[in-house]
Coordinates of C-alpha atoms in Angstrom, one line a residue:
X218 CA 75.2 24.9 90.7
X219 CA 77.8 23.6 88.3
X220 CA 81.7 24.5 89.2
X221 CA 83.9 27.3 87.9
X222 CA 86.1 25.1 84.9
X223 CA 89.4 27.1 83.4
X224 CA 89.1 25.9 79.7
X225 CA 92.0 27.8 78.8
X226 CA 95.2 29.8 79.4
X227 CA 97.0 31.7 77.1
X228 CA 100.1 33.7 77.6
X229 CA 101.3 36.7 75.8
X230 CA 104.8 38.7 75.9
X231 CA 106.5 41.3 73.6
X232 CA 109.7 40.5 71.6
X233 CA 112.1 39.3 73.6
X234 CA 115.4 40.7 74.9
X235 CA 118.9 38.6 75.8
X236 CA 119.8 39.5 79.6
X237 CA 123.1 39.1 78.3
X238 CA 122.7 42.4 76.0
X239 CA 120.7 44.0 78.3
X240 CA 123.9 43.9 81.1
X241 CA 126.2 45.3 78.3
X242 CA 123.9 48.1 77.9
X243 CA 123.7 48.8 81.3
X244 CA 127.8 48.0 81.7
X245 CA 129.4 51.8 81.5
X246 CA 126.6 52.9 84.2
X247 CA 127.2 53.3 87.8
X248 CA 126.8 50.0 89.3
X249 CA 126.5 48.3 86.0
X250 CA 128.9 45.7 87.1
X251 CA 126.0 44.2 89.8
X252 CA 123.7 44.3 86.9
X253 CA 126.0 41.7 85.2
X254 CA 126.8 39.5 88.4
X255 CA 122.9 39.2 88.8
X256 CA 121.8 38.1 85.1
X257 CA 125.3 35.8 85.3
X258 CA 123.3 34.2 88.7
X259 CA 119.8 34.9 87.6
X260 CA 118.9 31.8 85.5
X261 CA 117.3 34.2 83.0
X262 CA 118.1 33.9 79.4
X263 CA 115.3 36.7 77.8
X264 CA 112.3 38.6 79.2
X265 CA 109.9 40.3 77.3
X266 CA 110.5 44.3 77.2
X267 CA 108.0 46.6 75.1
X268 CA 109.9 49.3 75.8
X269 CA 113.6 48.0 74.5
X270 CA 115.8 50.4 76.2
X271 CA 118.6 49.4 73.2
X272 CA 116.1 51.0 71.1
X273 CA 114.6 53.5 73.0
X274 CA 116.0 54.2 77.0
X275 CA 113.3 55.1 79.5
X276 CA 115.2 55.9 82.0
X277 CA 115.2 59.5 81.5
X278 CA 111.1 59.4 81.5
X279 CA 108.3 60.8 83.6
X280 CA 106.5 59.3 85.4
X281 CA 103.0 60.1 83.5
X282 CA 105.1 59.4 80.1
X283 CA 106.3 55.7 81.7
X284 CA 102.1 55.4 82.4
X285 CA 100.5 56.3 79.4
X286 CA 103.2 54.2 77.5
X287 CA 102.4 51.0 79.5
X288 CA 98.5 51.4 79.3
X289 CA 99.1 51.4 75.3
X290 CA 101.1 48.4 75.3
X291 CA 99.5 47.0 78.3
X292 CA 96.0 47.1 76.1
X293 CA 97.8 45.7 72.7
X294 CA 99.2 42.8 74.6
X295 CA 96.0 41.8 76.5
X296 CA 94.0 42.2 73.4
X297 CA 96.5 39.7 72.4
X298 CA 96.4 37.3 75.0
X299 CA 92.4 37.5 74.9
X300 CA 91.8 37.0 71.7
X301 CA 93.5 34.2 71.6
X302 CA 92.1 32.4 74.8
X303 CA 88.4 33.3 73.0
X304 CA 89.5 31.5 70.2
X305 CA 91.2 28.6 71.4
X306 CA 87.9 28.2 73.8
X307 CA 85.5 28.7 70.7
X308 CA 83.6 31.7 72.2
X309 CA 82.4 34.6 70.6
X310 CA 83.5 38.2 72.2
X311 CA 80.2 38.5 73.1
X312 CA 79.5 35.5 74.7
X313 CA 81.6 36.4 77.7
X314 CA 80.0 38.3 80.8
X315 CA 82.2 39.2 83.0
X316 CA 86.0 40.5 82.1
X317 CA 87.7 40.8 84.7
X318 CA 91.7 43.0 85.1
X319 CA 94.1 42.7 87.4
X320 CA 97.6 45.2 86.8
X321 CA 100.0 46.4 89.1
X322 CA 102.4 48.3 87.2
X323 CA 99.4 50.0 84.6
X324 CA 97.3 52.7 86.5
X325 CA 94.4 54.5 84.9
X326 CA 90.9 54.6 84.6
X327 CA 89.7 53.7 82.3
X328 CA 92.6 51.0 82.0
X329 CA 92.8 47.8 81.1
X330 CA 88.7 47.7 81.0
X331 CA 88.7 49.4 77.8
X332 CA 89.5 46.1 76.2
X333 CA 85.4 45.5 76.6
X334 CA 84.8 47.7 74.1
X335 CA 88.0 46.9 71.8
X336 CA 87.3 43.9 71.6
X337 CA 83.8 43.5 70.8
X338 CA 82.0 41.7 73.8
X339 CA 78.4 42.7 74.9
X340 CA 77.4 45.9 76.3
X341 CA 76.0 43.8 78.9
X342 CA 79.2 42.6 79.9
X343 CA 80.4 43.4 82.8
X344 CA 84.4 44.3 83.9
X345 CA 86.1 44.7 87.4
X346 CA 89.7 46.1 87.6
X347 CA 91.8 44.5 90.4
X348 CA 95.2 45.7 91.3
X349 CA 97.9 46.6 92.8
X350 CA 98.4 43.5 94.2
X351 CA 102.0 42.4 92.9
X352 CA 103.1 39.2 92.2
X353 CA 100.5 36.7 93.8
X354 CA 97.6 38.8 92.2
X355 CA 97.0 36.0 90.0
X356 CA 95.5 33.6 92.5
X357 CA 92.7 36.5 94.0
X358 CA 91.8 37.1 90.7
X359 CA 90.9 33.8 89.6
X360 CA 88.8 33.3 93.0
X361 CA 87.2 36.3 92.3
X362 CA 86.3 35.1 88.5
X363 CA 85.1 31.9 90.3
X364 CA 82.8 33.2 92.7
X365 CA 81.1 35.2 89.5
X366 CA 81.2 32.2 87.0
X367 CA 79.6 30.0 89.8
X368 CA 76.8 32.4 90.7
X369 CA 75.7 33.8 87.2
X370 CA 76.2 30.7 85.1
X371 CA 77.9 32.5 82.2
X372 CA 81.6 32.0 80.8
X373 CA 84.4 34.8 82.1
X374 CA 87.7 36.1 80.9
X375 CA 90.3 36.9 83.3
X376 CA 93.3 39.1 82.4
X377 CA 96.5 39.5 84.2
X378 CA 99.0 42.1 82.6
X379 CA 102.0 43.5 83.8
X380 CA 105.2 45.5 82.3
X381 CA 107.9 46.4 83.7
X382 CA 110.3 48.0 80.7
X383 CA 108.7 51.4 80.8
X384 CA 109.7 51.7 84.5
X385 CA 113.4 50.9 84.4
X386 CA 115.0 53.2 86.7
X387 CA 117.9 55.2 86.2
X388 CA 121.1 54.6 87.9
X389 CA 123.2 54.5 90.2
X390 CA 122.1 50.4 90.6
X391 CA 122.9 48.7 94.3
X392 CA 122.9 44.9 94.4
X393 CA 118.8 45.1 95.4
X394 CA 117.9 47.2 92.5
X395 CA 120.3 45.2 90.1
X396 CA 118.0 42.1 91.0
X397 CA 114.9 43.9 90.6
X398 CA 115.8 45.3 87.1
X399 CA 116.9 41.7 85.8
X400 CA 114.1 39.9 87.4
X401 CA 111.0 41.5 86.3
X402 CA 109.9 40.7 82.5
X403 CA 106.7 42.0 80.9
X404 CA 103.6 39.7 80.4
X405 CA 100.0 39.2 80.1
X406 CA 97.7 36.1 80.6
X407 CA 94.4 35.4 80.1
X408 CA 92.4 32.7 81.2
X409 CA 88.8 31.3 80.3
X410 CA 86.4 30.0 83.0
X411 CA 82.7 28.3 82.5
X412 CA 80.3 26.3 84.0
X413 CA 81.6 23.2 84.2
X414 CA 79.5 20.4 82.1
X415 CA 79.8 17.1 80.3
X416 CA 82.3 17.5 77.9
X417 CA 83.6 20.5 78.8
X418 CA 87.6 20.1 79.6
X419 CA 89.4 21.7 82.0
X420 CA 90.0 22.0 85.8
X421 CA 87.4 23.3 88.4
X422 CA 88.5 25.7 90.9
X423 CA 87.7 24.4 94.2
X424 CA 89.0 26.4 96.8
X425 CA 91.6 29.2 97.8
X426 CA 93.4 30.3 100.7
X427 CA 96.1 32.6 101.5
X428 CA 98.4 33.7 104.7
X429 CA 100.3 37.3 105.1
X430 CA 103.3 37.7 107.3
X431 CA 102.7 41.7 108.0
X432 CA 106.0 42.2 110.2
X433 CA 108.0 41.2 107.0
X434 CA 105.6 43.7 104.7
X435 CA 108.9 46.0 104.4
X436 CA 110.8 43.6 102.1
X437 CA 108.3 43.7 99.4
X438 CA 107.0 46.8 98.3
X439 CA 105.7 48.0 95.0
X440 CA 104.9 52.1 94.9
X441 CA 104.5 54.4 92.2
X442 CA 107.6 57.2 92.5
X443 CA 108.9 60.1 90.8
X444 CA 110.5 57.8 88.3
X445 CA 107.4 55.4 87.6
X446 CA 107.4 52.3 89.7
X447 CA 109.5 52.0 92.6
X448 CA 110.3 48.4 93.9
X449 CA 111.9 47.0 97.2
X450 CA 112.7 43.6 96.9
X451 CA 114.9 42.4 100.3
X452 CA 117.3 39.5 99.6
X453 CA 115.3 38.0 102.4
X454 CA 112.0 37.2 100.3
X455 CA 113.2 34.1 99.5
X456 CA 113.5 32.5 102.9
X457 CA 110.6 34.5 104.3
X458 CA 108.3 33.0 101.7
X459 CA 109.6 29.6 102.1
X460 CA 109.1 29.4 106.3
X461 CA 105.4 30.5 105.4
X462 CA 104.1 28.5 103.0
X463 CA 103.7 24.9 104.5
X464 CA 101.0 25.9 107.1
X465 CA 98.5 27.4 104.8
X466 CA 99.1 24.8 102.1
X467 CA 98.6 21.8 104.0
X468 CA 95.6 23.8 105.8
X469 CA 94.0 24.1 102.4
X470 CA 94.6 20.5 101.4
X471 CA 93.4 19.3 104.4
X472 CA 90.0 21.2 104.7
X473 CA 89.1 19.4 101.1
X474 CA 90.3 16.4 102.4
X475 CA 94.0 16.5 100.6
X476 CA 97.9 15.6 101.5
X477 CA 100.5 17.1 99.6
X478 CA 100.9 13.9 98.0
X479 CA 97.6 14.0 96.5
X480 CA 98.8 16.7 94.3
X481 CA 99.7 15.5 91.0
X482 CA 101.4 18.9 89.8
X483 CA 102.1 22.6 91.2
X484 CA 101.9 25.6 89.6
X485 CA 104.5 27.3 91.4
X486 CA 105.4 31.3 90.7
X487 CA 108.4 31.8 88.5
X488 CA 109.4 34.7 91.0
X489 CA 113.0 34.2 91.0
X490 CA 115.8 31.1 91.0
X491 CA 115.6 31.1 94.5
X492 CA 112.3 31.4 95.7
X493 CA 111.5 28.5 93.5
X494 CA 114.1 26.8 95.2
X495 CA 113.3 27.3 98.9
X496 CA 109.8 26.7 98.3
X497 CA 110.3 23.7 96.7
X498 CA 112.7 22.1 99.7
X499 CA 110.3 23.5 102.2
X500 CA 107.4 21.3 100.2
X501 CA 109.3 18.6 99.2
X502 CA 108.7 18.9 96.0
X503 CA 109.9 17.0 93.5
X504 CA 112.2 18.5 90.5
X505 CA 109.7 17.6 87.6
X506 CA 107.1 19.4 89.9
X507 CA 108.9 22.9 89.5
X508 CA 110.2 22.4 85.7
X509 CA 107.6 24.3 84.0
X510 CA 108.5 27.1 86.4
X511 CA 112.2 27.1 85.9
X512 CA 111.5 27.3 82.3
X513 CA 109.3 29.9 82.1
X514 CA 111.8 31.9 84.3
X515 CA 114.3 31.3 82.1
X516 CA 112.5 32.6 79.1
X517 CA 110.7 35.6 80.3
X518 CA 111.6 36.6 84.1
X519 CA 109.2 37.5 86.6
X520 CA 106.0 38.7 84.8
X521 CA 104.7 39.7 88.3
X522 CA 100.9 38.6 87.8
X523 CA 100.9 36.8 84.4
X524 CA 103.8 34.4 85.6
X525 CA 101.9 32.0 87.7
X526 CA 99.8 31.5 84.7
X527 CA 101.8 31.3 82.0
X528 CA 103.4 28.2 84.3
X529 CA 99.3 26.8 84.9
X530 CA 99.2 27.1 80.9
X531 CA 102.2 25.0 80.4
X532 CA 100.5 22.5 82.6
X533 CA 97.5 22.1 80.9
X534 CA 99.1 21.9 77.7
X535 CA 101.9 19.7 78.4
X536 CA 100.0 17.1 80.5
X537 CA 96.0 17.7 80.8
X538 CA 95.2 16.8 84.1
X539 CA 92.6 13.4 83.9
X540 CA 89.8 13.8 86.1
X541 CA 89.5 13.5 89.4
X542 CA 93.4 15.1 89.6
X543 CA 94.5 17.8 91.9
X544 CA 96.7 20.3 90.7
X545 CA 98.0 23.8 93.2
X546 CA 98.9 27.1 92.2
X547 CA 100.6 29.2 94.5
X548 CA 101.6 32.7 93.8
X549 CA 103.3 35.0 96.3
X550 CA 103.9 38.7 96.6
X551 CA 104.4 41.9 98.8
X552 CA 102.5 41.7 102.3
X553 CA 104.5 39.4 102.7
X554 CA 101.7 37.1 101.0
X555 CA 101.1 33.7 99.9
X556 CA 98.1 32.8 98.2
X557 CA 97.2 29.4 96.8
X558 CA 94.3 28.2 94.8
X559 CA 93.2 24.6 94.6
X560 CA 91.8 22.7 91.1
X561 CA 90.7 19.5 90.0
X562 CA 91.2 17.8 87.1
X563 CA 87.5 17.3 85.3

């Protein structure tokens, strides 16, 4: 049986939005002054925003208005993000079986699996919608397309897509929902997995792991509210994340026979300045190995799902991996979770 082999990533994200002009907008509100203090910190330039709230403000919205406007975009920007992952793979819409979608922040049915139809793949094909998971529901989702790849033999697409602009909340805005409104961006990413053969490029997934801390669950929580999505993001993520993920990395790495310094990069999860910070002291990784994170950060915030991708995209692009090379992605999110998925270079 021939491995699961990610050909291709591609990353998608709707015009983008200064963080500088989105703290003036939000100056004159009631707490608009910890808006600007956290974009001053953040080390976020622009974020993607379909809804622009300069252009048209949300905040006032329904909750079913804030859904059925993110499924529309939601479906544009994956149909986006697809098509271009097809083509830069060479494959035909109907060459793929499986599609599988993974959203937090888009619920509906049918959702995101429409895009089956839309965009012209098989009626054989099959789709699975994953989600809510949050912010790690990157690395599930690509097990999941592995395990499918690996046992029917067939190429698979799998589409992460989040946005966050049609739920910006009203104020007043506390220090915790000032981060949360300048963090999260809007994104989707798709990535193409085959059987791996001779001259097929790429990197084969080869294993996956991940570790919850439930008694810190609380601090990261994503629900669906009067006012579309509700997020609780504790200032104690951060450190919480970092103290958990050395065990269950270096448990993965060592069941496939792996040290951390076999690793020649990490695709670490853009999910703020200081969670890729902590995590990289707790891992001692080196600066270079947390770059493409920083930047993608910088240009579009948190994505949520999409961002661990967009960073594994970079990767491959920037520096192919040569065969035989390990490469990590780790991706972390409410629970509190850490997931972690192993590749090799081929």
């Amino acid at each position: 049986m021939p491995p699961a082999r990610i050909t291709h990533v591609t990353f998608a994200a709707p015009p983008q939005l200064k963080m500088d002009e989105l703290a003036t907008f939000l100056r004159d509100d009631e707490g608009g002054d910890a808006v600007g203090d956290i974009v001053r910190n953040s080390a976020i330039e622009t974020k993607g925003m379909a809804v622009n709230p300069l252009v048209e403000d949300p905040r006032a919205w329904s909750t079913a208005r804030r859904m059925r406007r993110g499924l529309t975009e939601a479906r544009a920007l994956g149909r986006e993000a697809v098509g271009r992952a097809l083509e830069r793979a060479g494959l035909r819409p109907d060459e793929v079986g499986l599609l599988i979608t993974t959203t937090t922040t888009t619920h509906s049915a049918p959702g995101l699996e429409a895009l089956v139809h839309e965009l012209g793949m098989g009626p054989d094909t099959e789709f699975l919608s994953l989600g809510p998971m949050g912010c790690y529901a990157a690395a599930p989702t690509l097990a999941a397309c592995r395990n499918w790849v690996e046992v029917h033999g067939r190429p698979a697409v799998a589409l992460c897509v989040d946005l966050f602009s049609p739920h910006l909340q009203p104020p007043p805005y506390d220090k915790e929902q000032a981060v949360v409104l300048t963090l999260f961006g809007d994104g989707a990413a798709a990535v193409v997995m085959c059987p791996g053969g001779e001259g097929i490029a790429g990197l084969d997934v080869l294993d996956s792991g991940l570790v919850s801390v439930p008694r810190y669950a609380g601090d990261l929580q994503v629900h669906v509210g009067d006012s579309g999505m509700d997020v609780r993001l504790a200032p104690t993520m951060p450190d919480v994340t970092a103290a958990a993920v050395a065990a269950p990395t270096d448990a993965l790495l060592a069941r496939n026979g792996l040290t951390r310094a076999d690793i020649a990069w990490w695709a670490v999860h853009p999910g703020g300045r200081r969670i890729i910070d902590r995590v990289s002291e707790e891992l001692g990784l080196p600066e270079e190995s947390v770059a493409e994170s920083r930047a993608v950060m910088r240009e579009y915030g948190n994505t949520a799902a999409p961002a661990v991708l967009a960073v594994l995209g970079r990767l491959m692009d920037a520096r192919p991996p040569r065969p035989g090379e390990h490469g990590l992605v780790m991706a972390f999110g409410p629970g509190a979770t850490v997931w972690s998925v192993l590749l090799r270079g081929a």
